[in-house]
Amino acid sequence: MQELAFRPLLRQAALIVLGALILLWTLLPLYHMLILSLTPVGEGFAGKLWPDAPTLDNYRIVLTQDNYYLSRFWLQLGNSVLVAFTSCVIVFACSLTASFAITRLRPRFAGFASHLALVTYLVPATFLAIPFYQVMGSYGLLGSRWALIITIATFATPYAIWVLQQNAGSVPRELDEAAEIDGASPWQIFRLVYLPLMVPTIVAVGAFAVMLSWNEYLYAFLLLSDEDRITLPVMLGQFLSDDSAPWPLLMVSGVLYSLPPAILYFLARRYMAAGLAAGSVKG
Amino acid sequence: MTLSGAALLQANSSRKWLGSGRPLLSFKEKWALFFLMPFATMFVAFVSYPILYALFLATDRSAYTRVIADPIYARTLWNTFLFIVIGVMLKMLLALGLSSFFVLPGRAIRIIAALFILPWAVPHIPSILSIRWMLNSEWGMINNLLFQMFGIDGPAWLTNPSFGMASIITVHIWKYLPFWTMILVAARLGIPKELYESARIDGAGSMQQFRYVTFPAIANVFLTSTMLTTIWSLGDFNSIYLLTGGGPMERTNTLATMGIRYAFRHADFQAGIVTLMSALPILVPLVIVLTRRLRRNADA
C-alpha cells in the first residue's frame, strides 16, 4: 500500500527535477544575454548571476544610438526588416505559383519540378556560398542588399514549395472543377480559389521565410560590407574578437534583435505546426 | 500578368503550322509552364548557374594538391567526422528521450515546451555571442559558477584544444535539439491511443511499450530526421565560426568553415570548392535517399 502511494510521488518529483533541468539548459544562455544587457558598461564580465547595479541605461544608449559602435543601430535593424520583408514577397511570388502549377494543373513535368525544389531544399546553403558569391559578382550585385534578398529567397522558396505542395490537398479539387466549368481561367482559379483557401499555410511559409532571413549570417557577412547596408547580425559579428567592445550594449542589440522572431513564432505557432510536420525548416 | 496569359493563349492558336494531331503541350500544361516561370528563372539563375560555376572551379587540378598537402586538411576531415557522428548521435538520442517528457499530459509541460523551443526561434548570432561570453575562462559565468559551487577552476572552454570541439557540439545541440525534439513529439502524438491500451492489457511495462509500440511507429520519422540533421550539420557554419573561428590550433574547423576560409581569407576559391566537395560522398547519397523517402511519404 505504502509503496503504491509512494511511487507516483517519486515519479512526480523526478518529473519536476527533469523539467527544471530542461529549463535551466534552455534558458541559461538567454538569461545570460538579458543580464549582460542590464550590466553597466565597464562593470560587466564578472560572470555573476545578477549584476550588482542593474540598469536600463544600456537600452537608452542603443535606442538613441548614443555610442560609436551602435551609431547605425536603427539603419541596420531597418536593413534586416527590409531584407526579411522583400525576400518574403519574392518567396511568395515564386512558391505560390509553382505549387499551384505542380498540384493543381498537374503537368507531365510536375514531378520533375517538385523534385528540383526538394533537392535544392535539402542541400545546405553553406555549400553554395563560394559559387554564389562569384555569381553575384558576375551579376554586379555584390554589396547590394538585393544580393542578400535574392539569396534568402532562393533558399526559402524550395521549402515553401514543399510545404505548400503538402498542404494543397486541403483545397478540394471539386472547387477547381466547378470554377473551370463556369469558365474561369487557371489564373482566376489561382487567385480566387487556391490563394484564399491556402491562407493558413501561406502564413506558416511567410513566418518561416522571415525567421530564416532574420537568422542569416554567413551570406549577409559575405555579400554586404558597407556599414549602411549591413544587417544587424553582421554588425554584431564584427565585434567577435574585440574584447574591448561594449558587450552590454551589443547584448542589448541582441535582445532586441531576438524579440521579433520569438514573438512571430508564438503568434504563428498554430500554423507553423503543420509546416513542421511537413518536413522542417532548414537548421 | 493576365495580359501575358492571354498573349500566351494567342500564341498557341497561331501554332497550327506545327502540324495536326496532339499538341506538344496541353492547354493546362502551357499554363503550368507560365506559373512555373518565376521559380524556374530563380532556379536557373541562382541554383544551376552557381553549381555549374562550382564544377568549373573544381576543374583546377592544382587546387587538389594544395588542399591535400595542407596539414590542416586531414585534421579538418577528422573534426568533421567527430562533429557529425557525435553531434548527430547525441542530438537525436536526447531528442528521442526528451520527446517522452514532452508527450506527457499537463499544463506545466505545455509551458516548458513553449520555452524549450526558444533556442531554435532566437537568431543564431545573439545567442552564440552570449554563449561565447559565458564560456570565457576568466570572466565567464560557467567557470564562475563552477568556482563558487565546487571551488574548481574550469577549463578555457573555447581556447583549450581539448575542449573546443566538445563546446561546439554542446552549443550546436543547444540550438537544434528543440526542433528535432518537437518533430519527434509531433510524430508520437500521432500514434493511436488504442495501441497503448492493448499493449497495457497484454501486460507491457513502459519500457516494453516504448520498445514495441512507440519506436516502431516513429522509426520512419526518426530515420528521416537523423539523415536531414546530418546533412544540415555538415552545413553548420555559424556554431563553429562564431564560437572559435575554427581554433584553437585548427581543432574545430570542419569542411564548411575550412572551405569558406580558403575562399574568403586566402582568396583561393578553387581550394575552397575542393574542400567543400570532400563532403559530397556523404551529401549526395543522403540527398538521393532523402528525396525518395520524402516523396514517398508525401504521396502516401
Coordinates of C-alpha atoms in Angstrom, one line a residue:
Chain A
M1 CA 0.0 0.0 0.0
Q2 CA 2.7 2.4 1.1
E3 CA 4.7 1.7 -2.0
L4 CA 1.7 2.3 -4.2
A5 CA 1.3 5.8 -2.8
F6 CA 5.0 6.5 -2.8
R7 CA 5.8 5.7 -6.4
P8 CA 3.6 8.3 -8.1
L9 CA 5.1 10.9 -5.7
L10 CA 8.6 9.8 -6.7
R11 CA 7.6 10.0 -10.3
Q12 CA 6.3 13.4 -9.8
A13 CA 9.5 14.6 -8.1
A14 CA 11.6 13.1 -10.9
L15 CA 9.5 15.0 -13.5
I16 CA 9.9 18.2 -11.6
V17 CA 13.6 17.8 -11.5
L18 CA 13.8 16.9 -15.2
G19 CA 11.6 19.9 -16.1
A20 CA 13.8 22.2 -14.1
L21 CA 17.0 20.9 -15.7
I22 CA 15.4 21.3 -19.2
L23 CA 14.5 24.9 -18.4
L24 CA 18.0 25.6 -17.0
W25 CA 19.7 24.2 -20.1
T26 CA 17.4 26.1 -22.4
L27 CA 17.2 29.5 -20.8
L28 CA 20.7 30.0 -19.3
P29 CA 22.3 31.5 -22.4
L30 CA 19.2 33.7 -23.0
Y31 CA 19.2 34.7 -19.3
H32 CA 22.9 35.5 -19.6
M33 CA 22.2 37.7 -22.6
L34 CA 19.5 39.5 -20.7
I35 CA 21.5 40.2 -17.5
L36 CA 24.6 41.2 -19.5
S37 CA 22.4 43.7 -21.3
L38 CA 21.4 45.1 -17.8
T39 CA 25.1 45.4 -16.6
P40 CA 26.6 48.8 -16.7
V41 CA 29.3 49.1 -19.4
G42 CA 32.7 48.6 -17.9
E43 CA 31.5 46.7 -14.9
G44 CA 30.4 43.6 -16.7
F45 CA 32.1 40.3 -17.5
A46 CA 32.3 39.1 -13.9
G47 CA 30.1 36.1 -14.6
K48 CA 27.7 36.9 -11.9
L49 CA 24.2 35.6 -11.7
W50 CA 22.8 39.0 -11.2
P51 CA 24.5 42.4 -11.8
D52 CA 25.4 44.5 -8.8
A53 CA 23.7 47.6 -10.1
P54 CA 21.3 46.6 -13.0
T55 CA 20.5 49.4 -15.3
L56 CA 18.2 50.1 -18.2
D57 CA 20.5 52.8 -19.4
N58 CA 22.1 50.5 -22.0
Y59 CA 18.8 50.2 -23.7
R60 CA 18.5 54.0 -23.8
I61 CA 22.0 54.2 -25.3
V62 CA 21.2 51.7 -28.0
L63 CA 17.8 53.1 -28.9
T64 CA 19.2 56.6 -29.2
Q65 CA 22.4 55.3 -31.0
D66 CA 24.4 57.1 -28.3
N67 CA 27.6 55.1 -28.8
Y68 CA 30.2 54.9 -31.6
Y69 CA 29.7 51.1 -32.0
L70 CA 26.0 51.4 -32.4
S71 CA 25.7 54.6 -34.3
R72 CA 23.8 52.9 -37.1
F73 CA 21.5 50.6 -35.0
W74 CA 18.2 51.7 -36.5
L75 CA 19.5 51.8 -40.0
Q76 CA 20.9 48.3 -39.7
L77 CA 17.8 47.0 -38.0
G78 CA 15.9 48.6 -40.8
N79 CA 18.1 46.7 -43.3
S80 CA 17.2 43.5 -41.6
V81 CA 13.5 44.3 -41.8
L82 CA 13.8 45.4 -45.5
V83 CA 15.6 42.2 -46.4
A84 CA 13.2 40.0 -44.5
F85 CA 10.1 41.7 -46.0
T86 CA 11.3 41.8 -49.6
S87 CA 12.6 38.2 -49.6
C88 CA 9.3 37.1 -48.1
V89 CA 7.4 38.7 -51.0
I90 CA 9.7 37.0 -53.6
V91 CA 9.3 33.7 -51.8
F92 CA 5.5 34.1 -52.1
A93 CA 5.6 35.1 -55.7
C94 CA 7.8 32.1 -56.7
S95 CA 6.4 29.4 -54.4
L96 CA 2.7 30.0 -54.6
T97 CA 2.7 30.0 -58.4
A98 CA 5.0 26.9 -58.6
S99 CA 3.0 24.9 -56.0
F100 CA -0.3 25.8 -57.9
A101 CA 1.2 24.6 -61.1
I102 CA 2.5 21.4 -59.6
T103 CA -0.5 20.4 -57.5
R104 CA -3.5 21.8 -59.4
L105 CA -2.5 21.9 -63.1
R106 CA -0.6 18.6 -62.8
P107 CA 1.5 18.9 -66.0
R108 CA 3.6 15.9 -67.0
F109 CA 6.7 17.8 -65.7
A110 CA 5.2 18.4 -62.3
G111 CA 7.2 15.6 -60.7
F112 CA 10.4 17.0 -62.2
A113 CA 9.7 20.5 -60.9
S114 CA 8.9 19.3 -57.4
H115 CA 12.0 17.1 -57.5
L116 CA 14.2 20.1 -58.3
A117 CA 12.7 22.1 -55.4
L118 CA 13.1 19.2 -52.9
V119 CA 16.8 18.7 -53.9
T120 CA 17.5 22.4 -53.5
Y121 CA 15.8 22.4 -50.1
L122 CA 18.0 19.5 -48.9
V123 CA 21.4 20.9 -49.8
P124 CA 22.9 23.2 -47.1
A125 CA 23.2 26.8 -48.1
T126 CA 26.8 26.9 -46.8
F127 CA 27.9 24.6 -49.6
L128 CA 26.9 27.1 -52.3
A129 CA 28.4 30.1 -50.6
I130 CA 31.5 30.3 -52.8
P131 CA 30.0 30.0 -56.3
F132 CA 27.0 32.1 -55.1
Y133 CA 29.4 34.9 -54.2
Q134 CA 31.1 34.6 -57.6
V135 CA 27.8 34.6 -59.4
M136 CA 26.5 37.6 -57.5
G137 CA 29.7 39.3 -58.6
S138 CA 29.1 38.5 -62.2
Y139 CA 25.6 39.9 -61.9
G140 CA 27.0 43.0 -60.4
L141 CA 25.1 42.6 -57.2
L142 CA 27.9 42.3 -54.7
G143 CA 27.5 44.7 -51.9
S144 CA 23.8 45.4 -52.7
R145 CA 21.0 44.4 -50.4
W146 CA 19.4 42.7 -53.4
A147 CA 22.1 40.1 -53.3
L148 CA 21.1 39.1 -49.8
I149 CA 17.4 39.3 -50.6
I150 CA 17.8 37.0 -53.6
T151 CA 19.9 34.6 -51.6
I152 CA 17.3 34.2 -48.9
A153 CA 14.5 33.9 -51.4
T154 CA 16.5 31.2 -53.3
F155 CA 16.9 29.1 -50.2
A156 CA 13.5 29.7 -48.7
T157 CA 11.4 29.1 -51.8
P158 CA 12.1 25.4 -52.2
Y159 CA 11.0 24.8 -48.7
A160 CA 7.9 26.9 -49.2
I161 CA 7.0 24.9 -52.4
W162 CA 7.5 21.7 -50.5
V163 CA 5.2 22.7 -47.6
L164 CA 2.6 24.3 -49.9
Q165 CA 2.6 21.2 -52.0
Q166 CA 2.0 19.0 -48.9
N167 CA -0.9 21.2 -47.8
A168 CA -2.5 21.7 -51.2
G169 CA -4.5 18.6 -50.6
S170 CA -6.7 20.5 -48.2
V171 CA -8.1 22.5 -51.2
P172 CA -10.8 20.2 -52.7
R173 CA -10.3 19.6 -56.4
E174 CA -14.1 19.9 -56.9
L175 CA -13.8 23.6 -56.4
D176 CA -11.3 23.9 -59.3
E177 CA -13.5 21.8 -61.5
A178 CA -16.6 23.8 -60.6
A179 CA -14.8 27.1 -61.4
E180 CA -13.5 25.6 -64.6
I181 CA -17.0 24.7 -65.8
D182 CA -18.0 28.3 -65.0
G183 CA -15.3 29.4 -67.5
A184 CA -12.6 30.5 -65.0
S185 CA -9.1 30.6 -66.4
P186 CA -6.3 29.0 -64.4
W187 CA -5.2 32.4 -63.4
Q188 CA -8.6 33.2 -61.9
I189 CA -8.7 29.8 -60.2
F190 CA -5.3 30.6 -58.7
R191 CA -6.4 34.0 -57.5
L192 CA -9.9 33.3 -56.4
V193 CA -9.9 29.6 -55.3
Y194 CA -6.3 28.5 -54.5
L195 CA -4.9 31.5 -52.6
P196 CA -7.8 32.2 -50.2
L197 CA -8.0 28.5 -49.2
M198 CA -4.3 28.2 -48.6
V199 CA -4.1 31.2 -46.2
P200 CA -3.0 29.2 -43.1
T201 CA -0.2 27.5 -45.0
I202 CA 0.8 30.9 -46.5
V203 CA 1.1 32.3 -43.0
A204 CA 3.3 29.5 -41.9
V205 CA 5.5 29.8 -45.0
G206 CA 5.8 33.6 -44.5
A207 CA 6.8 33.1 -40.9
F208 CA 9.5 30.6 -41.9
A209 CA 10.8 32.9 -44.6
V210 CA 11.1 35.8 -42.2
M211 CA 12.8 33.7 -39.5
L212 CA 15.2 32.3 -42.0
S213 CA 16.1 35.8 -43.1
W214 CA 16.4 37.1 -39.5
N215 CA 18.8 34.2 -38.8
E216 CA 21.0 34.6 -41.9
Y217 CA 24.6 35.4 -41.1
L218 CA 27.1 33.8 -43.5
Y219 CA 25.6 35.2 -46.7
A220 CA 24.9 38.6 -45.1
F221 CA 28.5 38.7 -44.0
L222 CA 29.9 37.7 -47.4
L223 CA 27.7 39.7 -49.6
L224 CA 27.4 43.0 -47.8
S225 CA 30.2 45.2 -46.5
D226 CA 29.0 48.8 -46.4
E227 CA 28.2 49.9 -42.9
D228 CA 25.0 51.5 -44.1
R229 CA 23.8 48.3 -45.9
I230 CA 24.7 45.5 -43.5
T231 CA 22.1 43.8 -41.4
L232 CA 22.2 43.8 -37.6
P233 CA 23.8 40.3 -37.2
V234 CA 26.8 41.4 -39.4
M235 CA 27.3 44.4 -37.1
L236 CA 27.2 42.1 -34.1
G237 CA 29.6 39.7 -35.7
Q238 CA 32.2 42.4 -36.3
F239 CA 32.9 42.6 -32.6
L240 CA 33.5 38.9 -32.1
S241 CA 37.2 39.1 -31.2
D242 CA 37.1 42.6 -29.8
D243 CA 37.2 42.2 -26.1
S244 CA 37.2 46.0 -25.6
A245 CA 33.8 46.4 -27.4
P246 CA 30.9 47.5 -25.2
W247 CA 29.5 44.0 -24.7
P248 CA 26.5 45.0 -22.6
L249 CA 25.4 47.3 -25.5
L250 CA 25.9 44.5 -28.1
M251 CA 23.8 42.3 -25.9
V252 CA 21.1 44.9 -25.8
S253 CA 21.0 44.8 -29.6
G254 CA 21.0 41.0 -29.3
V255 CA 18.0 41.0 -27.0
L256 CA 16.1 43.5 -29.2
Y257 CA 17.0 41.5 -32.3
S258 CA 15.8 38.2 -30.8
L259 CA 12.4 39.5 -29.8
P260 CA 10.7 39.7 -33.3
P261 CA 11.3 36.1 -34.3
A262 CA 10.3 34.8 -30.9
I263 CA 7.1 36.8 -30.9
L264 CA 6.5 35.8 -34.5
Y265 CA 6.9 32.2 -33.6
F266 CA 4.4 32.4 -30.8
L267 CA 1.9 34.2 -33.0
A268 CA 2.2 31.9 -35.9
R269 CA 2.7 28.7 -33.9
R270 CA -0.6 27.2 -34.7
Y271 CA 0.0 27.4 -38.4
M272 CA 3.7 26.5 -38.2
A273 CA 2.9 23.2 -36.6
A274 CA 1.6 22.0 -40.0
G275 CA 4.8 23.1 -41.6
L276 CA 7.0 21.4 -39.0
A277 CA 5.2 18.2 -39.5
A278 CA 5.5 18.5 -43.3
G279 CA 9.3 18.3 -43.0
S280 CA 11.1 21.0 -41.2
V281 CA 12.7 24.3 -41.9
K282 CA 16.5 24.5 -42.6
G283 CA 18.6 24.1 -39.5
Chain B
M1 CA 0.0 39.1 -65.6
T2 CA -3.4 38.4 -67.1
L3 CA -2.3 40.1 -70.3
S4 CA 0.7 37.9 -70.7
G5 CA -1.5 34.9 -70.0
A6 CA -3.8 36.0 -72.9
A7 CA -0.8 36.5 -75.2
L8 CA 0.3 33.0 -74.3
L9 CA -3.1 31.6 -75.4
Q10 CA -3.0 33.5 -78.6
A11 CA 0.5 32.2 -79.4
N12 CA -1.0 28.7 -79.0
S13 CA -3.7 29.1 -81.6
S14 CA -1.2 30.5 -84.2
R15 CA 0.9 27.4 -83.9
K16 CA -1.2 25.3 -86.2
W17 CA 1.7 25.1 -88.7
L18 CA 3.4 22.6 -86.3
G19 CA 1.1 20.0 -87.7
S20 CA -2.1 18.4 -86.9
G21 CA -2.8 15.9 -84.0
R22 CA -2.0 16.2 -80.4
P23 CA -0.2 19.4 -79.4
L24 CA 3.2 19.2 -77.7
L25 CA 1.7 20.7 -74.5
S26 CA -1.9 20.6 -73.4
F27 CA -3.8 23.8 -72.5
K28 CA -3.2 23.2 -68.8
E29 CA 0.5 22.4 -69.3
K30 CA 1.1 25.7 -71.1
W31 CA -0.5 27.5 -68.1
A32 CA 1.6 25.3 -65.8
L33 CA 4.8 26.5 -67.6
F34 CA 3.6 30.1 -67.2
F35 CA 3.1 29.5 -63.4
L36 CA 6.4 27.8 -63.0
M37 CA 8.3 30.6 -64.7
P38 CA 9.3 32.6 -61.6
F39 CA 10.6 29.5 -59.8
A40 CA 12.3 28.3 -62.9
T41 CA 14.0 31.6 -63.5
M42 CA 15.2 31.6 -59.9
F43 CA 16.4 28.1 -60.2
V44 CA 18.4 28.6 -63.4
A45 CA 20.0 31.9 -62.3
F46 CA 20.7 31.2 -58.7
V47 CA 21.0 27.4 -58.3
S48 CA 22.1 25.8 -61.6
Y49 CA 24.5 28.6 -62.6
P50 CA 26.3 28.6 -59.2
I51 CA 26.5 24.8 -59.3
L52 CA 28.0 24.8 -62.8
Y53 CA 30.4 27.5 -61.8
A54 CA 31.5 25.4 -58.8
L55 CA 32.1 22.5 -61.0
F56 CA 34.1 24.7 -63.3
L57 CA 36.2 26.0 -60.4
A58 CA 36.8 22.4 -59.3
T59 CA 38.5 21.5 -62.6
D60 CA 41.6 23.2 -61.3
R61 CA 43.9 20.2 -60.7
S62 CA 46.4 22.1 -58.6
A63 CA 43.8 23.0 -56.1
Y64 CA 43.5 19.3 -55.1
T65 CA 47.3 19.2 -54.5
R66 CA 47.1 22.4 -52.5
V67 CA 44.3 21.1 -50.3
I68 CA 45.7 17.6 -49.7
A69 CA 49.2 19.0 -49.0
D70 CA 47.8 21.3 -46.3
P71 CA 48.4 19.6 -42.9
I72 CA 45.2 21.2 -41.6
Y73 CA 43.1 19.3 -44.2
A74 CA 43.4 15.8 -42.5
R75 CA 42.7 17.4 -39.2
T76 CA 39.6 19.0 -40.7
L77 CA 38.3 15.7 -42.1
W78 CA 38.7 14.2 -38.6
N79 CA 37.0 17.1 -36.9
T80 CA 34.1 16.9 -39.4
F81 CA 33.7 13.2 -38.7
L82 CA 33.7 13.9 -34.9
F83 CA 31.3 16.8 -35.2
I84 CA 28.8 14.9 -37.4
V85 CA 28.9 11.5 -35.6
I86 CA 28.9 12.6 -32.0
G87 CA 26.8 15.7 -32.6
V88 CA 24.1 13.9 -34.6
M89 CA 24.0 10.9 -32.4
L90 CA 23.8 12.8 -29.1
K91 CA 21.2 15.2 -30.5
M92 CA 18.9 12.6 -31.8
L93 CA 19.1 10.3 -28.8
L94 CA 18.5 13.3 -26.5
A95 CA 15.6 14.3 -28.7
L96 CA 14.1 10.8 -28.5
G97 CA 14.5 10.8 -24.8
L98 CA 13.1 14.3 -24.3
S99 CA 10.1 13.5 -26.5
S100 CA 9.0 11.1 -23.8
F101 CA 8.8 14.0 -21.4
F102 CA 7.0 16.4 -23.7
V103 CA 4.3 13.9 -24.7
L104 CA 3.1 13.7 -21.1
P105 CA -0.1 15.5 -20.4
G106 CA -0.2 18.6 -18.2
R107 CA -0.2 22.4 -18.3
A108 CA 3.3 22.7 -16.8
I109 CA 4.7 20.5 -19.5
R110 CA 3.0 22.6 -22.2
I111 CA 4.6 25.7 -20.8
I112 CA 8.1 24.1 -20.6
A113 CA 7.6 23.0 -24.2
A114 CA 6.8 26.6 -25.3
L115 CA 10.0 27.9 -23.6
F116 CA 12.1 24.9 -24.8
I117 CA 11.6 26.0 -28.4
L118 CA 13.3 29.4 -27.8
P119 CA 16.9 28.5 -28.7
W120 CA 15.6 27.5 -32.2
A121 CA 13.4 30.6 -32.6
V122 CA 16.0 33.1 -31.4
P123 CA 18.5 34.0 -34.1
H124 CA 21.9 32.4 -34.1
I125 CA 24.1 35.4 -33.7
P126 CA 22.9 37.0 -30.4
S127 CA 22.6 33.6 -28.6
I128 CA 26.1 32.4 -29.8
L129 CA 27.7 35.7 -28.7
S130 CA 26.1 35.3 -25.3
I131 CA 27.4 31.7 -25.0
R132 CA 30.8 32.9 -26.1
W133 CA 30.9 35.2 -23.1
M134 CA 29.5 32.5 -20.8
L135 CA 32.4 30.2 -21.8
N136 CA 35.1 32.8 -21.3
S137 CA 37.6 31.2 -19.0
E138 CA 38.3 34.3 -16.9
W139 CA 35.1 36.3 -16.9
G140 CA 32.5 33.8 -18.0
M141 CA 29.5 32.7 -16.0
I142 CA 30.1 29.0 -16.3
N143 CA 33.6 29.0 -14.8
N144 CA 32.4 31.5 -12.2
L145 CA 29.6 29.1 -11.2
L146 CA 32.0 26.1 -11.2
F147 CA 34.3 28.0 -8.8
Q148 CA 31.5 29.2 -6.5
M149 CA 29.9 25.8 -6.2
F150 CA 32.7 23.3 -6.4
G151 CA 35.8 25.5 -5.8
I152 CA 37.4 24.4 -9.1
D153 CA 38.9 26.4 -11.9
G154 CA 37.1 25.5 -15.1
P155 CA 39.0 24.9 -18.3
A156 CA 39.3 27.5 -21.1
W157 CA 36.4 26.1 -22.9
L158 CA 37.0 27.7 -26.3
T159 CA 40.7 28.1 -26.3
N160 CA 41.9 24.8 -24.9
P161 CA 42.3 22.4 -27.8
S162 CA 40.8 19.5 -25.8
F163 CA 37.6 21.3 -25.1
G164 CA 36.9 23.3 -28.3
M165 CA 35.1 20.6 -30.2
A166 CA 33.1 19.5 -27.1
S167 CA 32.0 23.1 -26.5
I168 CA 30.9 23.4 -30.2
I169 CA 29.0 20.2 -30.2
T170 CA 27.2 21.3 -27.0
V171 CA 26.2 24.6 -28.5
H172 CA 25.1 23.0 -31.7
I173 CA 22.9 20.7 -29.7
W174 CA 21.5 23.6 -27.6
K175 CA 20.4 25.3 -30.8
Y176 CA 19.0 22.4 -32.8
L177 CA 17.8 19.9 -30.1
P178 CA 14.4 21.7 -29.6
F179 CA 13.5 21.5 -33.2
W180 CA 14.1 17.7 -33.6
T181 CA 12.5 17.0 -30.2
M182 CA 9.3 18.7 -31.4
I183 CA 9.4 16.8 -34.7
L184 CA 9.5 13.5 -32.7
V185 CA 6.8 14.8 -30.3
A186 CA 4.6 15.5 -33.2
A187 CA 5.2 12.0 -34.6
R188 CA 4.5 10.4 -31.2
L189 CA 1.3 12.3 -30.7
G190 CA 0.0 10.8 -33.9
I191 CA 0.3 7.3 -32.6
P192 CA -3.3 5.9 -32.0
K193 CA -4.0 5.6 -28.2
E194 CA -5.6 2.1 -28.7
L195 CA -2.2 0.6 -29.4
Y196 CA -1.0 1.6 -25.9
E197 CA -4.2 0.3 -24.4
S198 CA -3.9 -3.1 -25.9
A199 CA -0.2 -3.2 -25.0
R200 CA -1.1 -2.5 -21.4
I201 CA -3.8 -5.2 -21.4
D202 CA -1.1 -7.6 -22.7
G203 CA 0.9 -6.6 -19.6
A204 CA 3.6 -4.4 -21.3
G205 CA 5.5 -2.1 -18.9
S206 CA 6.5 1.4 -20.0
M207 CA 9.9 0.2 -21.4
Q208 CA 8.1 -2.5 -23.4
Q209 CA 5.6 -0.1 -24.7
F210 CA 8.3 2.2 -25.9
R211 CA 10.2 -0.8 -27.5
Y212 CA 7.2 -2.4 -29.2
V213 CA 4.7 0.4 -29.8
T214 CA 6.4 3.8 -29.8
F215 CA 9.7 3.2 -31.5
P216 CA 8.3 1.1 -34.4
A217 CA 5.7 3.8 -35.0
I218 CA 8.1 6.6 -35.2
A219 CA 11.1 4.8 -36.6
N220 CA 10.5 6.2 -40.1
V221 CA 10.4 9.8 -38.9
F222 CA 13.4 9.2 -36.7
L223 CA 15.5 7.9 -39.5
T224 CA 14.4 10.7 -41.9
S225 CA 15.2 13.3 -39.2
T226 CA 18.6 11.8 -38.5
M227 CA 19.5 12.0 -42.2
L228 CA 18.2 15.5 -42.5
T229 CA 20.1 16.7 -39.5
T230 CA 23.3 15.0 -40.7
I231 CA 23.1 17.0 -43.9
W232 CA 22.4 20.3 -42.2
S233 CA 25.0 19.7 -39.5
L234 CA 27.6 19.4 -42.4
G235 CA 26.5 22.9 -43.3
D236 CA 26.6 24.4 -39.8
F237 CA 29.0 27.3 -40.3
N238 CA 27.7 29.6 -37.6
S239 CA 28.1 27.5 -34.5
I240 CA 31.8 27.0 -35.3
Y241 CA 32.8 30.2 -36.9
L242 CA 31.2 32.4 -34.3
L243 CA 32.4 30.4 -31.3
T244 CA 36.0 29.5 -32.1
G245 CA 36.6 30.6 -35.7
G246 CA 38.0 27.1 -36.3
G247 CA 40.6 27.3 -33.5
P248 CA 42.2 26.6 -31.2
M249 CA 45.1 25.1 -33.2
E250 CA 42.6 24.3 -36.0
R251 CA 41.0 21.7 -33.8
T252 CA 37.4 22.8 -34.6
N253 CA 37.5 23.5 -38.3
T254 CA 35.1 21.4 -40.3
L255 CA 34.8 21.2 -44.1
A256 CA 32.3 24.0 -44.1
T257 CA 34.4 26.5 -42.2
M258 CA 37.6 25.4 -43.9
G259 CA 36.1 25.8 -47.4
I260 CA 34.8 29.3 -46.6
R261 CA 38.2 30.2 -45.0
Y262 CA 40.2 29.1 -48.1
A263 CA 37.9 31.1 -50.3
F264 CA 37.5 34.3 -48.4
R265 CA 40.5 34.6 -46.2
H266 CA 43.1 33.3 -48.6
A267 CA 41.1 34.2 -51.7
D268 CA 41.7 30.7 -53.0
F269 CA 38.2 29.9 -54.4
Q270 CA 39.3 26.7 -56.1
A271 CA 40.7 25.2 -52.9
G272 CA 37.5 26.3 -51.1
I273 CA 35.4 24.4 -53.5
V274 CA 37.6 21.3 -53.5
T275 CA 37.4 21.3 -49.7
L276 CA 33.7 21.5 -49.6
M277 CA 33.4 18.9 -52.3
S278 CA 35.0 16.4 -49.8
A279 CA 31.6 16.2 -48.2
L280 CA 29.9 15.1 -51.4
P281 CA 30.4 11.4 -50.8
I282 CA 28.2 11.7 -47.8
L283 CA 26.0 14.5 -49.1
V284 CA 25.0 13.1 -52.4
P285 CA 23.8 9.6 -51.3
L286 CA 21.9 11.3 -48.4
V287 CA 20.2 13.7 -50.7
I288 CA 19.2 11.0 -53.1
V289 CA 17.8 8.7 -50.4
L290 CA 16.0 11.5 -48.6
T291 CA 14.4 12.8 -51.8
R292 CA 13.0 9.4 -52.4
R293 CA 11.8 8.9 -48.8
L294 CA 10.2 12.3 -48.5
R295 CA 8.4 12.0 -51.8
R296 CA 7.2 8.5 -51.0
N297 CA 5.9 9.8 -47.6
A298 CA 4.3 12.8 -49.2
D299 CA 2.5 10.7 -51.8
A300 CA 1.2 8.1 -49.3

